[in-house]
CSV table of C-alpha atoms in Angstrom, one decimal:
chain,number,residue,atom,x,y,z
A,918,ASP,CA,-42.7,-1.0,-37.5
A,919,ILE,CA,-44.4,-4.3,-36.9
A,920,VAL,CA,-46.0,-4.6,-33.2
A,921,MET,CA,-46.0,-7.7,-31.3
A,922,THR,CA,-48.9,-8.3,-28.8
A,923,GLN,CA,-49.4,-11.4,-26.8
A,924,SER,CA,-52.2,-12.5,-24.5
A,925,PRO,CA,-52.8,-13.0,-21.6
A,926,ASP,CA,-50.3,-11.2,-19.9
A,927,SER,CA,-50.2,-13.8,-17.1
A,928,LEU,CA,-51.8,-17.0,-16.7
A,929,ALA,CA,-52.2,-19.8,-13.9
A,930,VAL,CA,-52.4,-23.1,-14.8
A,931,SER,CA,-52.5,-26.7,-13.0
A,932,LEU,CA,-49.7,-28.9,-13.1
A,933,GLY,CA,-50.2,-31.5,-16.0
A,934,GLU,CA,-52.9,-29.0,-17.5
A,935,ARG,CA,-52.7,-27.3,-21.3
A,936,ALA,CA,-51.3,-23.7,-21.3
A,937,THR,CA,-51.9,-21.5,-24.4
A,938,ILE,CA,-50.6,-18.2,-25.2
A,939,ASN,CA,-51.3,-16.1,-28.1
A,940,CYS,CA,-49.0,-13.4,-30.1
A,941,LYS,CA,-50.5,-11.3,-32.8
A,942,SER,CA,-48.2,-9.2,-35.0
A,943,SER,CA,-49.8,-6.1,-36.5
A,944,GLN,CA,-49.0,-7.0,-40.0
A,945,SER,CA,-48.1,-10.8,-41.3
A,946,VAL,CA,-44.8,-12.3,-40.8
A,947,LEU,CA,-45.4,-15.1,-43.8
A,948,TYR,CA,-42.6,-14.6,-46.4
A,949,SER,CA,-44.5,-15.9,-49.4
A,950,SER,CA,-41.2,-16.7,-51.3
A,951,ASN,CA,-40.1,-19.7,-49.0
A,952,ASN,CA,-43.6,-19.9,-47.1
A,953,LYS,CA,-42.0,-19.2,-43.7
A,954,ASN,CA,-43.3,-17.6,-40.7
A,955,TYR,CA,-40.6,-15.4,-39.3
A,956,LEU,CA,-41.9,-16.1,-35.6
A,957,ALA,CA,-40.0,-17.7,-32.5
A,958,TRP,CA,-40.7,-18.2,-28.8
A,959,TYR,CA,-38.7,-17.8,-26.2
A,960,GLN,CA,-38.7,-19.0,-22.5
A,961,GLN,CA,-37.1,-17.0,-19.7
A,962,LYS,CA,-36.8,-17.9,-16.3
A,963,PRO,CA,-35.7,-15.6,-13.4
A,964,GLY,CA,-32.4,-14.6,-13.5
A,965,GLN,CA,-31.6,-16.1,-16.9
A,966,PRO,CA,-31.4,-15.4,-20.4
A,967,PRO,CA,-34.0,-16.4,-23.1
A,968,LYS,CA,-34.1,-19.7,-24.4
A,969,LEU,CA,-35.2,-20.6,-27.9
A,970,LEU,CA,-38.0,-22.9,-27.9
A,971,ILE,CA,-39.8,-22.7,-31.2
A,972,TYR,CA,-38.8,-21.1,-34.5
A,973,TRP,CA,-40.3,-20.5,-38.2
A,974,ALA,CA,-43.5,-20.6,-35.8
A,975,SER,CA,-43.6,-24.2,-35.4
A,976,THR,CA,-40.3,-25.7,-35.6
A,977,ARG,CA,-38.9,-27.2,-32.3
A,978,GLU,CA,-35.6,-26.1,-31.4
A,979,SER,CA,-33.5,-29.2,-30.6
A,980,GLY,CA,-33.7,-30.4,-27.0
A,981,VAL,CA,-36.9,-28.6,-26.1
A,982,PRO,CA,-39.3,-31.1,-24.9
A,983,ASP,CA,-42.4,-32.0,-27.2
A,984,ARG,CA,-45.0,-30.7,-24.8
A,985,PHE,CA,-44.1,-27.4,-26.3
A,986,SER,CA,-45.6,-26.6,-29.6
A,987,GLY,CA,-45.9,-23.9,-31.7
A,988,SER,CA,-48.6,-23.1,-34.6
A,989,GLY,CA,-50.2,-20.4,-36.3
A,990,SER,CA,-49.3,-18.3,-39.3
A,991,GLY,CA,-49.6,-14.9,-41.3
A,992,ALA,CA,-50.2,-12.6,-37.9
A,993,ASP,CA,-51.8,-15.2,-35.4
A,994,PHE,CA,-49.6,-17.7,-33.5
A,995,THR,CA,-50.0,-20.0,-30.5
A,996,LEU,CA,-47.6,-21.5,-28.2
A,997,THR,CA,-48.9,-24.3,-26.3
A,998,ILE,CA,-47.6,-26.5,-23.3
A,999,SER,CA,-49.6,-29.8,-23.7
A,1000,SER,CA,-49.0,-30.6,-19.9
A,1001,LEU,CA,-47.6,-28.1,-17.7
A,1002,GLN,CA,-44.5,-29.1,-15.6
A,1003,ALA,CA,-43.3,-27.5,-12.5
A,1004,GLU,CA,-40.0,-26.3,-14.6
A,1005,ASP,CA,-42.0,-24.7,-17.2
A,1006,VAL,CA,-43.0,-21.9,-14.8
A,1007,ALA,CA,-41.4,-18.8,-16.7
A,1008,VAL,CA,-42.3,-15.5,-18.8
A,1009,TYR,CA,-42.8,-16.6,-22.3
A,1010,TYR,CA,-41.9,-14.1,-25.3
A,1011,CYS,CA,-42.6,-14.2,-29.0
A,1012,GLN,CA,-40.6,-12.4,-31.4
A,1013,GLN,CA,-40.8,-11.4,-35.2
A,1014,TYR,CA,-37.7,-11.6,-37.4
A,1015,TYR,CA,-39.5,-10.9,-40.8
A,1016,ASN,CA,-38.1,-7.4,-41.0
A,1017,THR,CA,-36.5,-4.9,-38.8
A,1018,PRO,CA,-36.8,-3.5,-36.4
A,1019,TRP,CA,-37.1,-6.8,-34.9
A,1020,ALA,CA,-39.6,-6.7,-32.2
A,1021,PHE,CA,-40.7,-9.2,-29.1
A,1022,GLY,CA,-43.9,-9.4,-27.6
A,1023,GLN,CA,-44.5,-8.0,-24.2
A,1024,GLY,CA,-44.2,-11.7,-22.3
A,1025,THR,CA,-46.7,-13.7,-20.5
A,1026,LYS,CA,-46.1,-15.1,-17.0
A,1027,VAL,CA,-47.0,-18.6,-16.6
A,1028,GLU,CA,-47.5,-19.9,-12.9
A,1029,VAL,CA,-48.8,-22.7,-11.2
A,1030,LYS,CA,-52.2,-22.7,-10.1
B,232,GLN,CA,-20.4,-25.4,-29.2
B,233,ILE,CA,-21.4,-21.6,-29.2
B,234,THR,CA,-20.9,-19.1,-26.6
B,235,LEU,CA,-21.1,-15.5,-26.1
B,236,LYS,CA,-20.2,-13.3,-23.1
B,237,GLU,CA,-21.0,-9.6,-22.6
B,238,SER,CA,-18.6,-7.5,-20.6
B,239,GLY,CA,-18.4,-3.7,-20.0
B,240,PRO,CA,-19.0,-1.2,-17.1
B,241,THR,CA,-21.8,-2.1,-14.5
B,242,LEU,CA,-22.4,1.7,-13.6
B,243,VAL,CA,-22.2,4.6,-16.3
B,244,LYS,CA,-23.3,8.2,-15.4
B,245,PRO,CA,-26.1,10.0,-17.5
B,246,THR,CA,-24.7,11.4,-20.4
B,247,GLN,CA,-21.8,9.3,-20.6
B,248,THR,CA,-21.1,6.8,-23.7
B,249,LEU,CA,-21.5,2.7,-23.1
B,250,THR,CA,-19.1,0.5,-24.5
B,251,LEU,CA,-20.5,-3.2,-24.3
B,252,THR,CA,-18.1,-6.0,-26.0
B,253,CYS,CA,-19.6,-9.3,-27.1
B,254,THR,CA,-17.0,-12.1,-27.1
B,255,PHE,CA,-17.9,-15.3,-29.0
B,256,SER,CA,-16.6,-18.5,-29.7
B,257,GLY,CA,-17.8,-21.9,-31.6
B,258,PHE,CA,-18.5,-19.7,-34.9
B,259,SER,CA,-17.1,-17.0,-37.3
B,260,LEU,CA,-18.6,-13.7,-38.3
B,261,SER,CA,-16.6,-13.9,-41.4
B,262,THR,CA,-18.5,-17.1,-42.2
B,263,SER,CA,-21.4,-16.5,-45.1
B,264,GLY,CA,-24.8,-15.8,-43.5
B,265,VAL,CA,-23.6,-15.5,-39.9
B,266,GLY,CA,-25.2,-12.6,-37.6
B,267,VAL,CA,-24.9,-11.6,-33.9
B,268,GLY,CA,-27.4,-9.1,-32.1
B,269,TRP,CA,-28.1,-7.1,-29.1
B,270,ILE,CA,-31.0,-7.3,-27.1
B,271,ARG,CA,-31.7,-5.2,-23.7
B,272,GLN,CA,-34.2,-5.9,-20.8
B,273,PRO,CA,-34.9,-3.2,-18.4
B,274,PRO,CA,-35.6,-4.8,-14.7
B,275,GLY,CA,-38.8,-6.4,-14.6
B,276,LYS,CA,-39.6,-5.4,-18.1
B,277,ALA,CA,-39.6,-6.8,-21.5
B,278,LEU,CA,-36.9,-7.8,-24.3
B,279,GLU,CA,-36.1,-5.0,-26.7
B,280,TRP,CA,-34.2,-5.8,-29.8
B,281,LEU,CA,-31.4,-3.2,-30.4
B,282,ALA,CA,-29.1,-3.9,-33.5
B,283,LEU,CA,-27.6,-6.6,-35.7
B,284,ILE,CA,-24.4,-6.9,-37.4
B,285,PHE,CA,-24.0,-9.9,-40.4
B,286,TRP,CA,-20.9,-11.3,-41.6
B,287,ASP,CA,-21.0,-9.0,-44.7
B,288,ASP,CA,-20.8,-6.0,-42.4
B,289,ASP,CA,-24.7,-5.4,-43.0
B,290,LYS,CA,-26.0,-3.3,-39.8
B,291,ARG,CA,-29.6,-2.9,-38.2
B,292,TYR,CA,-30.6,-0.7,-35.6
B,293,SER,CA,-33.5,0.0,-33.7
B,294,PRO,CA,-35.1,3.1,-35.3
B,295,SER,CA,-35.9,4.6,-31.7
B,296,LEU,CA,-32.1,4.5,-30.8
B,297,LYS,CA,-30.6,4.7,-34.2
B,298,SER,CA,-28.9,8.3,-33.5
B,299,ARG,CA,-27.3,7.0,-30.5
B,300,LEU,CA,-26.3,3.4,-31.4
B,301,THR,CA,-23.3,1.7,-33.3
B,302,ILE,CA,-22.6,-2.0,-33.7
B,303,THR,CA,-19.2,-3.0,-34.8
B,304,LYS,CA,-17.4,-6.4,-35.2
B,305,ASP,CA,-13.6,-7.5,-35.3
B,306,THR,CA,-13.8,-10.9,-36.7
B,307,SER,CA,-10.2,-11.5,-36.0
B,308,LYS,CA,-10.7,-11.3,-32.5
B,309,ASN,CA,-14.0,-13.0,-32.4
B,310,LEU,CA,-15.9,-9.9,-31.1
B,311,VAL,CA,-18.8,-7.5,-31.6
B,312,VAL,CA,-18.8,-4.0,-30.0
B,313,LEU,CA,-22.0,-2.1,-29.4
B,314,ILE,CA,-21.8,1.7,-28.4
B,315,LEU,CA,-24.6,3.6,-27.0
B,316,THR,CA,-24.1,7.3,-26.4
B,317,ASN,CA,-25.9,10.1,-24.3
B,318,MET,CA,-26.9,7.2,-21.5
B,319,ASP,CA,-29.8,7.9,-19.4
B,320,PRO,CA,-31.5,6.1,-16.5
B,321,VAL,CA,-34.0,4.8,-18.5
B,322,ASP,CA,-31.2,3.0,-20.5
B,323,THR,CA,-30.7,0.9,-17.1
B,324,ALA,CA,-31.2,-2.7,-18.2
B,325,THR,CA,-29.1,-5.9,-18.8
B,326,TYR,CA,-27.9,-6.1,-22.0
B,327,TYR,CA,-27.7,-9.3,-24.0
B,328,CYS,CA,-25.8,-10.5,-27.1
B,329,ALA,CA,-27.2,-13.6,-29.0
B,330,HIS,CA,-26.1,-15.7,-32.0
B,331,LEU,CA,-28.6,-16.0,-34.9
B,332,ARG,CA,-29.3,-19.3,-35.7
B,333,GLU,CA,-27.7,-20.4,-39.4
B,334,GLY,CA,-29.1,-22.1,-42.0
B,335,ASP,CA,-32.5,-22.6,-43.8
B,336,GLY,CA,-31.4,-20.3,-46.6
B,337,SER,CA,-32.3,-17.0,-44.6
B,338,SER,CA,-30.1,-14.2,-43.0
B,339,PHE,CA,-32.9,-13.4,-40.9
B,340,ASN,CA,-33.5,-15.9,-38.2
B,341,ALA,CA,-34.0,-16.5,-34.6
B,342,PHE,CA,-31.5,-15.9,-31.6
B,343,ASP,CA,-30.4,-19.5,-30.8
B,344,VAL,CA,-27.4,-19.2,-28.4
B,345,TRP,CA,-27.6,-16.0,-26.0
B,346,GLY,CA,-24.7,-14.6,-23.5
B,347,GLN,CA,-25.8,-14.4,-19.9
B,348,GLY,CA,-26.3,-10.6,-20.2
B,349,THR,CA,-24.7,-7.8,-18.4
B,350,LEU,CA,-26.5,-5.3,-16.1
B,351,VAL,CA,-25.8,-1.7,-16.8
B,352,THR,CA,-27.1,0.8,-14.5
B,353,VAL,CA,-27.2,4.4,-15.2
B,354,SER,CA,-27.3,6.8,-12.2
B,355,SER,CA,-25.2,9.8,-11.0
């Protein structure tokens, strides 16, 4: 089974500053036949379901602000919020959908410093 | 517009069986490539993937829960049912159903639309 590990567990960033969240999978989630990384990022605010931000590791979901970006390949991935806004305070999860059992990271809590 | 809504009991006793229903609209589970999944989240904890069902009745389960889990669909009623047997207090969680993104030539995809979730508490 693939294990997803995020770092850090939490971070505090000043408004307007950059936030960077890392996600590492225990094995590659890059499917060679289509050159796609089977990795998604979600944002979850208190009392709400998760919201899809990024899929295929770097494709932004429709309607997601362009301050959110995903990068990485193979087993190492990053979610970057280029300029943190107050409404970005949330827990962020990565998820691999390369093979079952699908798995989520443990989550990274982003707060305002 | 795709929507999903979970329903079921809010309180179950230990050893009982939990049956949750995901009622959806905006897509059909008889359409090639479509899938629905279940995910749960204990209070204050991370998301845990439970099960998937696809348009062709392909089913996938979390290995740690496979002996207790059953996922089924009723395409005529636009619903997916999750059954979890022998409930325990550690199964207390918010249970979500979610729609798999369609397209891009892959049946495995991210969850693009989620239900609001239903909190299930296991207690005697």
